[in-house]
PDB file of C-alpha atoms and ligand atoms in Angstrom:
ATOM      1  CA  MET A   1      -0.040 -18.006 -51.728  1.00  0.00           C
ATOM      2  CA  ASN A   2       0.094 -14.759 -49.775  1.00  0.00           C
ATOM      3  CA  ASN A   3      -1.294 -14.439 -46.255  1.00  0.00           C
ATOM      4  CA  LEU A   4      -1.619 -18.203 -45.932  1.00  0.00           C
ATOM      5  CA  ARG A   5      -3.314 -19.012 -42.621  1.00  0.00           C
ATOM      6  CA  HIS A   6      -3.829 -22.329 -40.881  1.00  0.00           C
ATOM      7  CA  LEU A   7      -5.787 -23.347 -37.806  1.00  0.00           C
ATOM      8  CA  MET A   8      -3.617 -25.343 -35.430  1.00  0.00           C
ATOM      9  CA  SER A   9      -5.046 -23.936 -32.207  1.00  0.00           C
ATOM     10  CA  PRO A  10      -7.797 -21.402 -31.404  1.00  0.00           C
ATOM     11  CA  MET A  11      -4.912 -19.249 -30.079  1.00  0.00           C
ATOM     12  CA  ASP A  12      -3.903 -18.689 -33.723  1.00  0.00           C
ATOM     13  CA  PHE A  13      -6.756 -16.177 -33.870  1.00  0.00           C
ATOM     14  CA  SER A  14      -7.107 -13.025 -31.789  1.00  0.00           C
ATOM     15  CA  LEU A  15     -10.243 -12.626 -29.669  1.00  0.00           C
ATOM     16  CA  GLN A  16     -11.499 -10.075 -32.165  1.00  0.00           C
ATOM     17  CA  GLU A  17     -10.937 -12.438 -35.093  1.00  0.00           C
ATOM     18  CA  LEU A  18     -12.754 -15.195 -33.224  1.00  0.00           C
ATOM     19  CA  ASP A  19     -15.631 -12.842 -32.524  1.00  0.00           C
ATOM     20  CA  GLU A  20     -15.852 -11.989 -36.220  1.00  0.00           C
ATOM     21  CA  MET A  21     -15.845 -15.685 -37.085  1.00  0.00           C
ATOM     22  CA  PHE A  22     -18.643 -16.362 -34.570  1.00  0.00           C
ATOM     23  CA  ASP A  23     -20.656 -13.420 -35.963  1.00  0.00           C
ATOM     24  CA  LEU A  24     -20.234 -14.931 -39.411  1.00  0.00           C
ATOM     25  CA  ALA A  25     -21.326 -18.356 -38.087  1.00  0.00           C
ATOM     26  CA  ALA A  26     -24.399 -16.740 -36.483  1.00  0.00           C
ATOM     27  CA  ASP A  27     -25.262 -15.111 -39.818  1.00  0.00           C
ATOM     28  CA  ILE A  28     -24.807 -18.447 -41.598  1.00  0.00           C
ATOM     29  CA  GLU A  29     -27.237 -20.007 -39.102  1.00  0.00           C
ATOM     30  CA  LYS A  30     -29.885 -17.415 -39.989  1.00  0.00           C
ATOM     31  CA  ASN A  31     -29.249 -17.147 -43.732  1.00  0.00           C
ATOM     32  CA  MET A  32     -27.844 -20.521 -44.763  1.00  0.00           C
ATOM     33  CA  LYS A  33     -29.161 -20.310 -48.344  1.00  0.00           C
ATOM     34  CA  ASP A  34     -27.303 -17.085 -49.031  1.00  0.00           C
ATOM     35  CA  TYR A  35     -24.027 -18.950 -48.533  1.00  0.00           C
ATOM     36  CA  SER A  36     -24.731 -21.827 -50.875  1.00  0.00           C
ATOM     37  CA  HIS A  37     -22.459 -20.621 -53.696  1.00  0.00           C
ATOM     38  CA  MET A  38     -19.719 -18.931 -51.712  1.00  0.00           C
ATOM     39  CA  CYS A  39     -17.250 -21.754 -52.372  1.00  0.00           C
ATOM     40  CA  ASP A  40     -18.256 -22.682 -55.914  1.00  0.00           C
ATOM     41  CA  GLY A  41     -15.256 -24.269 -57.614  1.00  0.00           C
ATOM     42  CA  LYS A  42     -13.329 -24.793 -54.351  1.00  0.00           C
ATOM     43  CA  ILE A  43     -12.174 -28.189 -53.078  1.00  0.00           C
ATOM     44  CA  LEU A  44     -11.711 -29.309 -49.483  1.00  0.00           C
ATOM     45  CA  ALA A  45      -9.482 -32.328 -48.791  1.00  0.00           C
ATOM     46  CA  THR A  46     -10.238 -34.286 -45.629  1.00  0.00           C
ATOM     47  CA  CYS A  47      -7.186 -36.344 -44.622  1.00  0.00           C
ATOM     48  CA  PHE A  48      -8.240 -38.455 -41.655  1.00  0.00           C
ATOM     49  CA  TYR A  49      -5.634 -40.867 -40.289  1.00  0.00           C
ATOM     50  CA  GLU A  50      -7.853 -41.627 -37.272  1.00  0.00           C
ATOM     51  CA  PRO A  51     -11.544 -42.573 -36.916  1.00  0.00           C
ATOM     52  CA  SER A  52     -14.143 -39.825 -36.902  1.00  0.00           C
ATOM     53  CA  THR A  53     -17.812 -39.453 -37.698  1.00  0.00           C
ATOM     54  CA  ARG A  54     -18.957 -35.981 -36.863  1.00  0.00           C
ATOM     55  CA  THR A  55     -15.800 -33.983 -37.399  1.00  0.00           C
ATOM     56  CA  ARG A  56     -15.172 -35.344 -40.888  1.00  0.00           C
ATOM     57  CA  LEU A  57     -18.795 -35.309 -41.958  1.00  0.00           C
ATOM     58  CA  SER A  58     -19.234 -31.867 -40.442  1.00  0.00           C
ATOM     59  CA  PHE A  59     -16.308 -30.543 -42.531  1.00  0.00           C
ATOM     60  CA  GLU A  60     -17.595 -32.233 -45.653  1.00  0.00           C
ATOM     61  CA  THR A  61     -21.136 -30.941 -45.098  1.00  0.00           C
ATOM     62  CA  ALA A  62     -19.765 -27.459 -44.431  1.00  0.00           C
ATOM     63  CA  MET A  63     -17.938 -27.392 -47.785  1.00  0.00           C
ATOM     64  CA  LEU A  64     -20.891 -28.907 -49.678  1.00  0.00           C
ATOM     65  CA  ARG A  65     -23.296 -26.370 -48.107  1.00  0.00           C
ATOM     66  CA  LEU A  66     -20.951 -23.616 -49.329  1.00  0.00           C
ATOM     67  CA  GLY A  67     -21.157 -24.965 -52.875  1.00  0.00           C
ATOM     68  CA  GLY A  68     -17.680 -26.504 -52.916  1.00  0.00           C
ATOM     69  CA  GLN A  69     -16.569 -30.094 -53.359  1.00  0.00           C
ATOM     70  CA  VAL A  70     -14.746 -32.623 -51.248  1.00  0.00           C
ATOM     71  CA  ILE A  71     -11.996 -35.215 -51.731  1.00  0.00           C
ATOM     72  CA  GLY A  72     -10.097 -37.240 -49.169  1.00  0.00           C
ATOM     73  CA  PHE A  73      -9.657 -40.413 -47.159  1.00  0.00           C
ATOM     74  CA  SER A  74     -11.074 -41.520 -43.842  1.00  0.00           C
ATOM     75  CA  ASP A  75      -8.646 -44.264 -43.043  1.00  0.00           C
ATOM     76  CA  ALA A  76      -4.854 -44.138 -43.111  1.00  0.00           C
ATOM     77  CA  GLY A  77      -4.869 -47.726 -44.421  1.00  0.00           C
ATOM     78  CA  SER A  78      -6.440 -46.591 -47.687  1.00  0.00           C
ATOM     79  CA  SER A  79      -3.927 -43.757 -48.233  1.00  0.00           C
ATOM     80  CA  SER A  80      -0.264 -43.878 -49.239  1.00  0.00           C
ATOM     81  CA  ALA A  81       0.617 -43.632 -45.529  1.00  0.00           C
ATOM     82  CA  ALA A  82       0.179 -47.420 -45.682  1.00  0.00           C
ATOM     83  CA  LYS A  83       3.125 -47.460 -48.133  1.00  0.00           C
ATOM     84  CA  GLY A  84       5.218 -45.316 -45.821  1.00  0.00           C
ATOM     85  CA  GLU A  85       4.569 -41.851 -47.263  1.00  0.00           C
ATOM     86  CA  SER A  86       5.292 -39.002 -44.837  1.00  0.00           C
ATOM     87  CA  VAL A  87       2.701 -36.415 -43.838  1.00  0.00           C
ATOM     88  CA  SER A  88       4.960 -33.734 -45.402  1.00  0.00           C
ATOM     89  CA  ASP A  89       4.875 -35.449 -48.785  1.00  0.00           C
ATOM     90  CA  THR A  90       1.153 -36.169 -48.585  1.00  0.00           C
ATOM     91  CA  ILE A  91       0.313 -32.507 -47.945  1.00  0.00           C
ATOM     92  CA  ARG A  92       2.515 -31.371 -50.831  1.00  0.00           C
ATOM     93  CA  VAL A  93       0.557 -33.685 -53.096  1.00  0.00           C
ATOM     94  CA  ILE A  94      -2.800 -32.604 -51.642  1.00  0.00           C
ATOM     95  CA  SER A  95      -1.768 -28.950 -52.142  1.00  0.00           C
ATOM     96  CA  CYS A  96      -1.734 -29.659 -55.894  1.00  0.00           C
ATOM     97  CA  PHE A  97      -5.335 -30.889 -55.822  1.00  0.00           C
ATOM     98  CA  ALA A  98      -7.293 -28.965 -53.188  1.00  0.00           C
ATOM     99  CA  ASP A  99      -7.747 -25.386 -51.920  1.00  0.00           C
ATOM    100  CA  ILE A 100      -7.927 -26.255 -48.202  1.00  0.00           C
ATOM    101  CA  CYS A 101      -7.259 -29.342 -46.080  1.00  0.00           C
ATOM    102  CA  ALA A 102      -8.643 -30.659 -42.775  1.00  0.00           C
ATOM    103  CA  MET A 103      -6.316 -33.208 -41.179  1.00  0.00           C
ATOM    104  CA  ARG A 104      -6.783 -35.563 -38.230  1.00  0.00           C
ATOM    105  CA  HIS A 105      -3.834 -37.618 -37.037  1.00  0.00           C
ATOM    106  CA  PRO A 106      -3.117 -39.866 -34.029  1.00  0.00           C
ATOM    107  CA  LYS A 107       0.334 -38.259 -33.580  1.00  0.00           C
ATOM    108  CA  GLU A 108       0.500 -34.990 -31.685  1.00  0.00           C
ATOM    109  CA  GLY A 109       1.887 -32.266 -33.918  1.00  0.00           C
ATOM    110  CA  ALA A 110       1.368 -34.034 -37.285  1.00  0.00           C
ATOM    111  CA  PRO A 111      -0.963 -31.301 -38.666  1.00  0.00           C
ATOM    112  CA  MET A 112       1.689 -28.709 -37.696  1.00  0.00           C
ATOM    113  CA  VAL A 113       4.286 -30.612 -39.695  1.00  0.00           C
ATOM    114  CA  ALA A 114       1.839 -30.623 -42.610  1.00  0.00           C
ATOM    115  CA  ALA A 115       1.113 -26.892 -42.259  1.00  0.00           C
ATOM    116  CA  ALA A 116       4.819 -26.091 -42.427  1.00  0.00           C
ATOM    117  CA  ARG A 117       5.015 -27.808 -45.842  1.00  0.00           C
ATOM    118  CA  SER A 118       1.670 -26.813 -47.243  1.00  0.00           C
ATOM    119  CA  SER A 119       0.765 -24.204 -49.813  1.00  0.00           C
ATOM    120  CA  ILE A 120      -2.943 -24.359 -48.863  1.00  0.00           C
ATOM    121  CA  PRO A 121      -4.571 -23.663 -45.462  1.00  0.00           C
ATOM    122  CA  VAL A 122      -4.404 -26.680 -43.132  1.00  0.00           C
ATOM    123  CA  ILE A 123      -6.926 -27.177 -40.332  1.00  0.00           C
ATOM    124  CA  ASN A 124      -6.004 -29.365 -37.387  1.00  0.00           C
ATOM    125  CA  ALA A 125      -9.028 -31.643 -37.025  1.00  0.00           C
ATOM    126  CA  GLY A 126      -7.555 -33.330 -33.930  1.00  0.00           C
ATOM    127  CA  ASP A 127      -3.990 -34.467 -33.194  1.00  0.00           C
ATOM    128  CA  GLY A 128      -3.676 -37.338 -30.721  1.00  0.00           C
ATOM    129  CA  GLY A 129      -4.412 -36.316 -27.143  1.00  0.00           C
ATOM    130  CA  HIS A 130      -3.191 -32.785 -27.852  1.00  0.00           C
ATOM    131  CA  GLN A 131      -5.677 -30.335 -29.415  1.00  0.00           C
ATOM    132  CA  HIS A 132      -8.983 -30.282 -31.245  1.00  0.00           C
ATOM    133  CA  PRO A 133      -9.392 -26.647 -32.257  1.00  0.00           C
ATOM    134  CA  THR A 134     -12.506 -26.935 -34.431  1.00  0.00           C
ATOM    135  CA  GLN A 135     -14.327 -28.734 -31.621  1.00  0.00           C
ATOM    136  CA  THR A 136     -13.251 -25.814 -29.440  1.00  0.00           C
ATOM    137  CA  LEU A 137     -14.607 -23.286 -31.945  1.00  0.00           C
ATOM    138  CA  THR A 138     -17.834 -25.313 -31.869  1.00  0.00           C
ATOM    139  CA  ASP A 139     -17.891 -25.253 -28.065  1.00  0.00           C
ATOM    140  CA  LEU A 140     -17.156 -21.519 -27.905  1.00  0.00           C
ATOM    141  CA  LEU A 141     -19.879 -20.689 -30.432  1.00  0.00           C
ATOM    142  CA  THR A 142     -22.343 -22.923 -28.543  1.00  0.00           C
ATOM    143  CA  ILE A 143     -21.540 -21.240 -25.222  1.00  0.00           C
ATOM    144  CA  ARG A 144     -21.721 -17.776 -26.785  1.00  0.00           C
ATOM    145  CA  SER A 145     -25.090 -18.540 -28.366  1.00  0.00           C
ATOM    146  CA  LEU A 146     -26.613 -20.097 -25.233  1.00  0.00           C
ATOM    147  CA  HIS A 147     -25.114 -17.746 -22.636  1.00  0.00           C
ATOM    148  CA  GLY A 148     -25.020 -14.570 -24.731  1.00  0.00           C
ATOM    149  CA  SER A 149     -21.287 -14.031 -24.196  1.00  0.00           C
ATOM    150  CA  LEU A 150     -18.074 -15.860 -23.423  1.00  0.00           C
ATOM    151  CA  GLU A 151     -17.648 -14.322 -19.993  1.00  0.00           C
ATOM    152  CA  GLY A 152     -18.903 -14.803 -16.468  1.00  0.00           C
ATOM    153  CA  PHE A 153     -19.898 -18.437 -15.894  1.00  0.00           C
ATOM    154  CA  THR A 154     -18.965 -21.599 -14.048  1.00  0.00           C
ATOM    155  CA  ILE A 155     -18.135 -24.578 -16.225  1.00  0.00           C
ATOM    156  CA  GLY A 156     -17.638 -28.122 -14.955  1.00  0.00           C
ATOM    157  CA  LEU A 157     -15.561 -30.400 -17.171  1.00  0.00           C
ATOM    158  CA  CYS A 158     -16.214 -34.000 -16.295  1.00  0.00           C
ATOM    159  CA  GLY A 159     -14.726 -37.376 -17.231  1.00  0.00           C
ATOM    160  CA  ASP A 160     -11.435 -38.125 -18.922  1.00  0.00           C
ATOM    161  CA  LEU A 161      -9.608 -34.847 -18.407  1.00  0.00           C
ATOM    162  CA  LYS A 162      -6.233 -36.526 -18.883  1.00  0.00           C
ATOM    163  CA  PHE A 163      -6.579 -37.844 -22.428  1.00  0.00           C
ATOM    164  CA  GLY A 164      -9.495 -35.744 -23.707  1.00  0.00           C
ATOM    165  CA  ARG A 165      -8.066 -33.359 -26.295  1.00  0.00           C
ATOM    166  CA  THR A 166     -11.345 -31.414 -26.547  1.00  0.00           C
ATOM    167  CA  VAL A 167     -10.998 -30.575 -22.860  1.00  0.00           C
ATOM    168  CA  HIS A 168      -7.388 -29.414 -23.211  1.00  0.00           C
ATOM    169  CA  SER A 169      -8.227 -27.261 -26.194  1.00  0.00           C
ATOM    170  CA  LEU A 170     -11.329 -25.741 -24.578  1.00  0.00           C
ATOM    171  CA  ILE A 171      -9.626 -24.832 -21.290  1.00  0.00           C
ATOM    172  CA  ASN A 172      -6.779 -23.259 -23.218  1.00  0.00           C
ATOM    173  CA  ALA A 173      -9.195 -21.142 -25.249  1.00  0.00           C
ATOM    174  CA  LEU A 174     -11.479 -20.148 -22.355  1.00  0.00           C
ATOM    175  CA  CYS A 175      -8.507 -18.858 -20.320  1.00  0.00           C
ATOM    176  CA  ARG A 176      -8.534 -15.779 -22.547  1.00  0.00           C
ATOM    177  CA  TYR A 177     -11.998 -14.685 -21.426  1.00  0.00           C
ATOM    178  CA  ASP A 178     -12.936 -12.952 -18.157  1.00  0.00           C
ATOM    179  CA  ASN A 179     -14.607 -14.326 -15.032  1.00  0.00           C
ATOM    180  CA  ILE A 180     -14.660 -17.979 -15.918  1.00  0.00           C
ATOM    181  CA  ASN A 181     -14.624 -20.401 -13.053  1.00  0.00           C
ATOM    182  CA  PHE A 182     -13.502 -23.935 -13.923  1.00  0.00           C
ATOM    183  CA  ILE A 183     -14.420 -27.042 -11.954  1.00  0.00           C
ATOM    184  CA  PHE A 184     -12.547 -30.162 -13.044  1.00  0.00           C
ATOM    185  CA  ILE A 185     -14.436 -33.332 -12.179  1.00  0.00           C
ATOM    186  CA  SER A 186     -12.482 -36.543 -12.678  1.00  0.00           C
ATOM    187  CA  PRO A 187     -11.161 -39.629 -10.935  1.00  0.00           C
ATOM    188  CA  GLU A 188      -7.645 -39.168  -9.580  1.00  0.00           C
ATOM    189  CA  GLU A 189      -6.167 -41.190 -12.488  1.00  0.00           C
ATOM    190  CA  LEU A 190      -7.764 -38.979 -15.147  1.00  0.00           C
ATOM    191  CA  ARG A 191      -6.966 -35.545 -13.726  1.00  0.00           C
ATOM    192  CA  VAL A 192      -6.292 -32.648 -16.042  1.00  0.00           C
ATOM    193  CA  PRO A 193      -2.550 -32.597 -16.948  1.00  0.00           C
ATOM    194  CA  ASP A 194      -0.211 -30.517 -14.795  1.00  0.00           C
ATOM    195  CA  TYR A 195       0.833 -28.306 -17.690  1.00  0.00           C
ATOM    196  CA  ILE A 196      -2.736 -27.021 -17.835  1.00  0.00           C
ATOM    197  CA  THR A 197      -3.183 -26.354 -14.100  1.00  0.00           C
ATOM    198  CA  GLU A 198       0.252 -24.703 -14.074  1.00  0.00           C
ATOM    199  CA  LYS A 199      -0.898 -22.373 -16.827  1.00  0.00           C
ATOM    200  CA  LEU A 200      -4.109 -21.555 -14.932  1.00  0.00           C
ATOM    201  CA  ASP A 201      -2.084 -20.867 -11.769  1.00  0.00           C
ATOM    202  CA  LYS A 202       0.191 -18.563 -13.700  1.00  0.00           C
ATOM    203  CA  LEU A 203      -2.711 -16.651 -15.211  1.00  0.00           C
ATOM    204  CA  GLY A 204      -4.566 -16.494 -11.881  1.00  0.00           C
ATOM    205  CA  VAL A 205      -7.625 -18.250 -13.372  1.00  0.00           C
ATOM    206  CA  SER A 206     -10.045 -19.700 -10.835  1.00  0.00           C
ATOM    207  CA  TYR A 207     -10.377 -23.499 -10.793  1.00  0.00           C
ATOM    208  CA  ARG A 208     -10.803 -26.429  -8.462  1.00  0.00           C
ATOM    209  CA  GLU A 209     -10.594 -30.177  -8.823  1.00  0.00           C
ATOM    210  CA  VAL A 210     -13.197 -32.554  -7.388  1.00  0.00           C
ATOM    211  CA  ILE A 211     -14.050 -36.226  -7.724  1.00  0.00           C
ATOM    212  CA  LYS A 212     -17.817 -36.301  -7.129  1.00  0.00           C
ATOM    213  CA  LEU A 213     -20.086 -34.763  -9.749  1.00  0.00           C
ATOM    214  CA  GLU A 214     -22.990 -34.550  -7.263  1.00  0.00           C
ATOM    215  CA  ASP A 215     -20.981 -32.185  -5.051  1.00  0.00           C
ATOM    216  CA  VAL A 216     -20.869 -29.457  -7.700  1.00  0.00           C
ATOM    217  CA  MET A 217     -24.024 -29.943  -9.803  1.00  0.00           C
ATOM    218  CA  PRO A 218     -25.915 -27.000  -8.193  1.00  0.00           C
ATOM    219  CA  GLU A 219     -23.117 -24.528  -9.012  1.00  0.00           C
ATOM    220  CA  LEU A 220     -22.795 -25.157 -12.724  1.00  0.00           C
ATOM    221  CA  ASP A 221     -23.872 -22.978 -15.650  1.00  0.00           C
ATOM    222  CA  PHE A 222     -22.307 -25.411 -18.124  1.00  0.00           C
ATOM    223  CA  LEU A 223     -21.458 -29.085 -17.693  1.00  0.00           C
ATOM    224  CA  TYR A 224     -19.069 -30.447 -20.338  1.00  0.00           C
ATOM    225  CA  MET A 225     -19.242 -34.240 -20.214  1.00  0.00           C
ATOM    226  CA  THR A 226     -16.620 -36.404 -21.953  1.00  0.00           C
ATOM    227  CA  ARG A 227     -16.168 -40.100 -22.637  1.00  0.00           C
ATOM    228  CA  VAL A 228     -13.254 -42.093 -21.249  1.00  0.00           C
ATOM    229  CA  GLN A 229     -10.777 -42.266 -24.160  1.00  0.00           C
ATOM    230  CA  ARG A 230     -10.330 -46.018 -24.465  1.00  0.00           C
ATOM    231  CA  GLU A 231      -7.931 -45.811 -27.420  1.00  0.00           C
ATOM    232  CA  ARG A 232      -5.423 -43.753 -25.424  1.00  0.00           C
ATOM    233  CA  PHE A 233      -5.257 -46.083 -22.411  1.00  0.00           C
ATOM    234  CA  PHE A 234      -2.213 -48.269 -21.893  1.00  0.00           C
ATOM    235  CA  ASN A 235      -4.217 -51.201 -20.617  1.00  0.00           C
ATOM    236  CA  GLU A 236      -7.791 -52.439 -20.930  1.00  0.00           C
ATOM    237  CA  GLU A 237      -8.167 -53.187 -17.170  1.00  0.00           C
ATOM    238  CA  ASP A 238      -7.803 -49.521 -16.258  1.00  0.00           C
ATOM    239  CA  TYR A 239     -10.294 -48.555 -18.939  1.00  0.00           C
ATOM    240  CA  VAL A 240     -12.872 -51.069 -17.699  1.00  0.00           C
ATOM    241  CA  ARG A 241     -12.424 -49.852 -14.120  1.00  0.00           C
ATOM    242  CA  LEU A 242     -12.894 -46.180 -15.045  1.00  0.00           C
ATOM    243  CA  LYS A 243     -15.268 -46.199 -18.007  1.00  0.00           C
ATOM    244  CA  ASP A 244     -18.508 -45.845 -16.029  1.00  0.00           C
ATOM    245  CA  PHE A 245     -17.143 -43.642 -13.256  1.00  0.00           C
ATOM    246  CA  TYR A 246     -19.639 -40.903 -14.190  1.00  0.00           C
ATOM    247  CA  ILE A 247     -23.132 -41.356 -15.491  1.00  0.00           C
ATOM    248  CA  LEU A 248     -25.228 -38.227 -15.776  1.00  0.00           C
ATOM    249  CA  ASP A 249     -28.839 -39.197 -15.127  1.00  0.00           C
ATOM    250  CA  LYS A 250     -32.145 -37.593 -14.134  1.00  0.00           C
ATOM    251  CA  ASN A 251     -31.296 -37.656 -10.427  1.00  0.00           C
ATOM    252  CA  LYS A 252     -28.137 -35.652 -10.953  1.00  0.00           C
ATOM    253  CA  MET A 253     -29.937 -33.283 -13.337  1.00  0.00           C
ATOM    254  CA  ASN A 254     -32.464 -32.624 -10.555  1.00  0.00           C
ATOM    255  CA  MET A 255     -29.678 -31.116  -8.461  1.00  0.00           C
ATOM    256  CA  ALA A 256     -28.726 -28.591 -11.139  1.00  0.00           C
ATOM    257  CA  LYS A 257     -29.840 -25.078 -12.008  1.00  0.00           C
ATOM    258  CA  ASP A 258     -32.716 -24.576 -14.372  1.00  0.00           C
ATOM    259  CA  SER A 259     -30.379 -22.583 -16.584  1.00  0.00           C
ATOM    260  CA  LEU A 260     -27.690 -25.303 -16.801  1.00  0.00           C
ATOM    261  CA  ASN A 261     -26.563 -26.369 -20.282  1.00  0.00           C
ATOM    262  CA  VAL A 262     -25.094 -29.822 -20.758  1.00  0.00           C
ATOM    263  CA  LEU A 263     -22.487 -30.090 -23.524  1.00  0.00           C
ATOM    264  CA  HIS A 264     -20.609 -33.107 -24.892  1.00  0.00           C
ATOM    265  CA  PRO A 265     -18.280 -33.228 -27.914  1.00  0.00           C
ATOM    266  CA  LEU A 266     -19.712 -36.712 -28.712  1.00  0.00           C
ATOM    267  CA  PRO A 267     -19.493 -39.613 -29.286  1.00  0.00           C
ATOM    268  CA  ARG A 268     -21.236 -40.521 -26.043  1.00  0.00           C
ATOM    269  CA  VAL A 269     -20.724 -43.976 -24.595  1.00  0.00           C
ATOM    270  CA  ASN A 270     -22.436 -44.362 -21.173  1.00  0.00           C
ATOM    271  CA  GLU A 271     -21.616 -41.079 -19.486  1.00  0.00           C
ATOM    272  CA  ILE A 272     -24.948 -39.416 -20.275  1.00  0.00           C
ATOM    273  CA  SER A 273     -27.966 -41.579 -19.812  1.00  0.00           C
ATOM    274  CA  VAL A 274     -30.374 -41.333 -22.780  1.00  0.00           C
ATOM    275  CA  GLU A 275     -33.155 -40.197 -20.431  1.00  0.00           C
ATOM    276  CA  VAL A 276     -31.314 -36.857 -20.177  1.00  0.00           C
ATOM    277  CA  ASP A 277     -31.722 -36.232 -23.928  1.00  0.00           C
ATOM    278  CA  ASP A 278     -35.306 -35.019 -23.423  1.00  0.00           C
ATOM    279  CA  ASP A 279     -34.290 -32.509 -20.743  1.00  0.00           C
ATOM    280  CA  LYS A 280     -34.388 -28.972 -22.160  1.00  0.00           C
ATOM    281  CA  ARG A 281     -30.948 -28.408 -20.646  1.00  0.00           C
ATOM    282  CA  ALA A 282     -29.360 -31.094 -22.864  1.00  0.00           C
ATOM    283  CA  ALA A 283     -27.564 -29.033 -25.516  1.00  0.00           C
ATOM    284  CA  TYR A 284     -25.209 -31.601 -27.056  1.00  0.00           C
ATOM    285  CA  PHE A 285     -27.114 -32.170 -30.284  1.00  0.00           C
ATOM    286  CA  LYS A 286     -27.564 -28.423 -30.751  1.00  0.00           C
ATOM    287  CA  GLN A 287     -23.793 -28.225 -30.291  1.00  0.00           C
ATOM    288  CA  VAL A 288     -23.321 -30.488 -33.345  1.00  0.00           C
ATOM    289  CA  GLN A 289     -25.377 -28.021 -35.388  1.00  0.00           C
ATOM    290  CA  TYR A 290     -23.195 -25.126 -34.226  1.00  0.00           C
ATOM    291  CA  GLY A 291     -20.184 -27.190 -35.328  1.00  0.00           C
ATOM    292  CA  LEU A 292     -21.436 -27.050 -38.895  1.00  0.00           C
ATOM    293  CA  TYR A 293     -21.952 -23.257 -38.855  1.00  0.00           C
ATOM    294  CA  VAL A 294     -18.554 -22.584 -37.344  1.00  0.00           C
ATOM    295  CA  ARG A 295     -16.756 -24.860 -39.826  1.00  0.00           C
ATOM    296  CA  MET A 296     -18.484 -23.059 -42.682  1.00  0.00           C
ATOM    297  CA  ALA A 297     -17.333 -19.747 -41.180  1.00  0.00           C
ATOM    298  CA  LEU A 298     -13.800 -21.113 -40.722  1.00  0.00           C
ATOM    299  CA  ILE A 299     -13.523 -22.342 -44.318  1.00  0.00           C
ATOM    300  CA  LEU A 300     -14.645 -18.931 -45.612  1.00  0.00           C
ATOM    301  CA  THR A 301     -12.238 -17.144 -43.286  1.00  0.00           C
ATOM    302  CA  LEU A 302      -9.203 -19.255 -44.191  1.00  0.00           C
ATOM    303  CA  LEU A 303      -9.973 -19.011 -47.902  1.00  0.00           C
ATOM    304  CA  GLY A 304     -10.285 -15.237 -47.532  1.00  0.00           C
ATOM    305  CA  ILE A 305     -13.845 -15.238 -48.889  1.00  0.00           C
ATOM    306  CA  LYS A 306     -15.857 -12.329 -47.530  1.00  0.00           C
ATOM    307  CA  GLY A 307     -19.170 -12.832 -45.723  1.00  0.00           C
ATOM    308  CA  ARG A 308     -22.666 -12.511 -47.177  1.00  0.00           C
ATOM    309  CA  ASN A 309     -23.141  -8.824 -46.402  1.00  0.00           C
ATOM    310  CA  THR A 310     -19.986  -7.789 -48.126  1.00  0.00           C
ATOM    311  CA  ALA A 311     -20.926  -9.877 -51.174  1.00  0.00           C
ATOM    312  CA  SER A 312     -24.452  -8.445 -51.438  1.00  0.00           C
ATOM    313  CA  ASP A 313     -23.159  -4.933 -50.755  1.00  0.00           C
ATOM    314  CA  LYS A 314     -20.911  -5.401 -53.787  1.00  0.00           C
ATOM    315  CA  GLU A 315     -23.831  -6.618 -55.897  1.00  0.00           C
ATOM    316  CA  ASP A 316     -25.850  -3.564 -54.803  1.00  0.00           C
ATOM    317  CA  ALA A 317     -22.972  -1.296 -55.727  1.00  0.00           C
ATOM    318  CA  ASN A 318     -22.701  -2.901 -59.187  1.00  0.00           C
ATOM    319  CA  ALA A 319     -26.451  -2.738 -59.857  1.00  0.00           C
TER     320      ALA A 319
HETATM  321  C1  NCD B 401     -13.921 -35.875 -29.921  1.00  0.00           C
HETATM  322  C2  NCD B 401     -12.533 -36.214 -30.402  1.00  0.00           C
HETATM  323  O1  NCD B 401     -12.372 -36.743 -31.477  1.00  0.00           O
HETATM  324  O2  NCD B 401     -11.616 -35.884 -29.674  1.00  0.00           O
HETATM  325  N1  NCD B 401     -14.911 -36.121 -30.861  1.00  0.00           N
HETATM  326  C3  NCD B 401     -15.212 -35.144 -31.751  1.00  0.00           C
HETATM  327  O3  NCD B 401     -14.440 -34.813 -32.618  1.00  0.00           O
HETATM  328  N2  NCD B 401     -16.362 -34.502 -31.595  1.00  0.00           N
HETATM  329  C4  NCD B 401     -14.268 -36.463 -28.631  1.00  0.00           C
HETATM  330  C5  NCD B 401     -14.036 -37.914 -28.410  1.00  0.00           C
HETATM  331  O4  NCD B 401     -13.619 -38.652 -29.304  1.00  0.00           O
HETATM  332  O5  NCD B 401     -14.297 -38.335 -27.288  1.00  0.00           O
END
């Protein structure tokens, strides 16, 4: 296939390409029905070697809403990986069946290995503690929609900044935009990895690291909460000690700006108290909705299918 493109990291797309994808997602939000046959006859394979609810279902819904169909597995145990098949072989097989593949894997880099062997577009749907680019596209679209642009705001990222791949991916992507001030809020043990702060230092991006959420609540335009990533801890004792380090509740919300938006990639455990859900500044369920629009836009983009306007323009021209 010519011009085969994958999504391994949001950096695979230029800022202009991302903007076009977000414009397409915004159009999908407004005119969902007009997209319902754009992927007729196309098949998405979801290859999930690690648990997931929203990412996998969001991909599947995206393809179904575009008129396409879905195959796949949601558990490595039910695939030939259980018999020892390599990711390279699996993707070669999947390439014979499907038009596009979304892959989640516990090993960092596995979707890249697949992409190198694939003859269909591969989307990294999360690789270990490394990257989660479609969550990042979701986060960027959510911020753009709520703030009006991707520039000029203070964002606090709170919780497990060490193991949280959504955090790593989002910081990486936001570095490309202007006037963003990062505040990293974590216990000492779960600080953002050095390779990320080194990159920020190199780029001259403004950031600081704090332990107490209360200390920075009044400054924030966005608060990105994350759960402590139990499955990536080396021992249960450390997890139990750190799991409830942060709990966002009404009292903390009272310290924040009226214009704050609270984001969370979900699943939530205890870090946002359910009483916050009714606060108009809680945007995490809206964020899930944006995840669907952006995945629809991504599938269309990677399959090289033009947006609604181009399609109807063509129909007009043929009339
Ligand atoms: C995230 C993930 O899988 O990294 N979930 C998601 O895809 N929305 C966040 C998490 O598991 O904590």
